Amino acid sequence: MRMIDVGAKPRTERVAIARGRVTMAAATVARIVRGDVEKGDVLAAARLAGVLAAKHTPDIVPLCHPIALSAVDVEATPGPDGVEVVATVRTVDRTGVEMEALAAVAAACLTVYDMLKRYERGMSMERIELLEKSGGRTGLWQRAPDRAPPRKARRARR
């Protein structure tokens, strides 16, 4: 194993956007919306955990470079069946911030689970994924939009 040498790369603006979800019962979402959670504000705690995780990514991902982050924005939005987390991370540096964005989402999702486990242990964290990254040698990459499964596969699930 080795850390990649990025010393010869130019510093460029780099941005990464990641997302994930914590699925839960509607009654648990209602607790978040009402502010009826013993530990406090679930969404604020998730946002803070995401920012901290982005800043500490090299501490938890062994070969990840320490990067001077320009900005970290973490959104945690309740919906009918859970909370969606989206993290946007920016830098002007020699390597990308994909890992920081993914770490932010993962930590935010874990925090949502931790704050709500008293009320529902069956929650699940799903689809932590990179949506987009820009900058650097490879330029812009975007995840293709989700597609519905083929008709045959849909019928088979009925």
XYZ file of C-alpha atoms in Angstrom:
158
model
C 0.000 0.000 0.000
C 1.107 3.518 -0.636
C -0.192 7.040 -0.562
C -0.348 8.503 -4.084
C 2.121 11.349 -4.708
C 0.086 14.400 -5.723
C 2.971 16.893 -5.391
C 3.302 17.536 -9.135
C -0.421 18.100 -9.694
C -1.694 21.671 -10.040
C -3.982 23.123 -7.396
C -7.459 23.412 -8.907
C -10.930 23.973 -7.544
C -12.504 20.630 -6.725
C -16.051 19.902 -5.601
C -17.760 16.654 -4.610
C -21.417 16.022 -3.792
C -22.589 12.838 -2.052
C -25.875 11.648 -0.615
C -27.383 8.952 1.548
C -30.606 8.105 3.339
C -31.760 6.815 6.669
C -35.095 5.060 6.195
C -37.495 4.848 9.115
C -41.153 4.664 10.053
C -43.347 7.723 9.526
C -43.849 7.968 13.300
C -40.093 8.353 13.785
C -39.912 11.066 11.114
C -42.789 12.817 12.891
C -40.698 12.912 16.099
C -37.915 14.708 14.216
C -40.329 17.236 12.732
C -42.030 17.866 16.110
C -38.681 18.198 17.874
C -39.726 15.376 20.193
C -36.383 13.557 20.445
C -34.806 13.204 23.873
C -31.243 13.770 22.616
C -32.163 17.039 20.874
C -32.195 18.425 17.332
C -31.523 15.435 15.088
C -30.992 17.423 11.896
C -28.590 19.934 13.480
C -26.566 17.128 15.053
C -26.410 15.301 11.699
C -25.184 18.437 9.912
C -22.493 19.040 12.539
C -21.367 15.387 12.463
C -21.060 15.591 8.683
C -18.877 18.689 8.805
C -16.632 17.162 11.465
C -16.307 13.907 9.508
C -15.301 15.760 6.344
C -12.600 17.614 8.284
C -11.285 14.371 9.821
C -11.491 12.039 6.815
C -7.710 11.354 6.704
C -7.964 10.141 10.316
C -10.391 7.359 9.371
C -9.477 6.522 5.753
C -5.878 5.265 5.872
C -4.420 6.526 2.565
C -6.499 9.684 2.200
C -4.531 12.949 1.910
C -5.148 15.748 4.415
C -6.791 18.541 2.408
C -7.448 22.179 3.254
C -11.211 22.314 2.815
C -12.721 25.562 1.546
C -16.307 24.695 2.475
C -18.453 21.849 3.729
C -22.241 22.035 3.465
C -24.358 19.219 4.871
C -28.125 19.177 4.435
C -30.349 16.741 6.336
C -33.936 16.800 5.111
C -36.803 14.773 6.563
C -39.202 13.113 4.143
C -42.173 10.766 4.513
C -40.034 7.649 5.047
C -36.755 8.955 6.395
C -34.022 11.563 6.240
C -31.976 12.356 3.142
C -28.463 13.700 3.671
C -26.557 15.600 0.980
C -23.003 16.849 1.498
C -21.118 19.261 -0.748
C -17.399 19.668 -0.122
C -15.069 22.191 -1.813
C -11.320 22.766 -1.927
C -8.608 24.314 -4.037
C -5.976 21.616 -3.839
C -4.099 18.855 -5.677
C -6.539 16.016 -4.998
C -10.290 15.599 -4.896
C -12.748 15.680 -2.024
C -14.902 12.664 -2.872
C -13.894 10.813 0.285
C -14.654 13.855 2.434
C -18.147 14.164 0.951
C -18.835 10.446 1.424
C -17.487 10.517 4.994
C -19.707 13.509 5.757
C -22.812 11.662 4.549
C -21.913 8.450 6.386
C -21.309 10.261 9.694
C -24.496 12.291 9.341
C -26.512 9.113 8.694
C -24.891 7.364 11.663
C -25.773 10.350 13.852
C -29.422 10.263 12.753
C -29.497 6.565 13.657
C -27.805 7.156 17.017
C -30.199 9.912 18.017
C -33.287 7.885 17.089
C -32.344 4.297 17.989
C -34.284 4.548 21.241
C -37.472 4.909 19.204
C -36.722 2.591 16.280
C -33.894 0.054 15.989
C -34.942 -1.124 12.510
C -33.837 1.993 10.649
C -31.438 1.461 7.770
C -28.781 3.566 6.110
C -28.989 3.275 2.358
C -27.332 4.361 -0.860
C -24.414 6.353 0.408
C -23.046 7.375 -2.974
C -21.140 10.002 -4.873
C -23.455 12.107 -7.045
C -20.950 14.396 -8.681
C -17.341 15.469 -8.640
C -15.584 18.198 -10.569
C -12.066 19.512 -10.979
C -8.708 17.920 -11.480
C -7.415 15.895 -14.404
C -10.633 13.943 -14.949
C -12.932 16.986 -14.846
C -16.656 16.546 -14.298
C -18.216 13.204 -13.390
C -21.928 12.809 -12.634
C -23.885 9.759 -11.558
C -26.371 8.670 -14.208
C -30.003 9.192 -13.169
C -31.690 6.190 -11.591
C -33.616 4.086 -14.039
C -36.682 1.964 -13.377
C -36.015 -1.782 -13.540
C -37.062 -3.577 -16.725
C -40.745 -4.559 -16.875
C -39.974 -8.259 -16.485
C -38.083 -7.634 -13.235
C -40.918 -5.481 -11.868
C -43.484 -8.203 -12.568
C -41.294 -10.820 -10.911
C -41.389 -8.916 -7.604
C -45.186 -8.920 -7.327
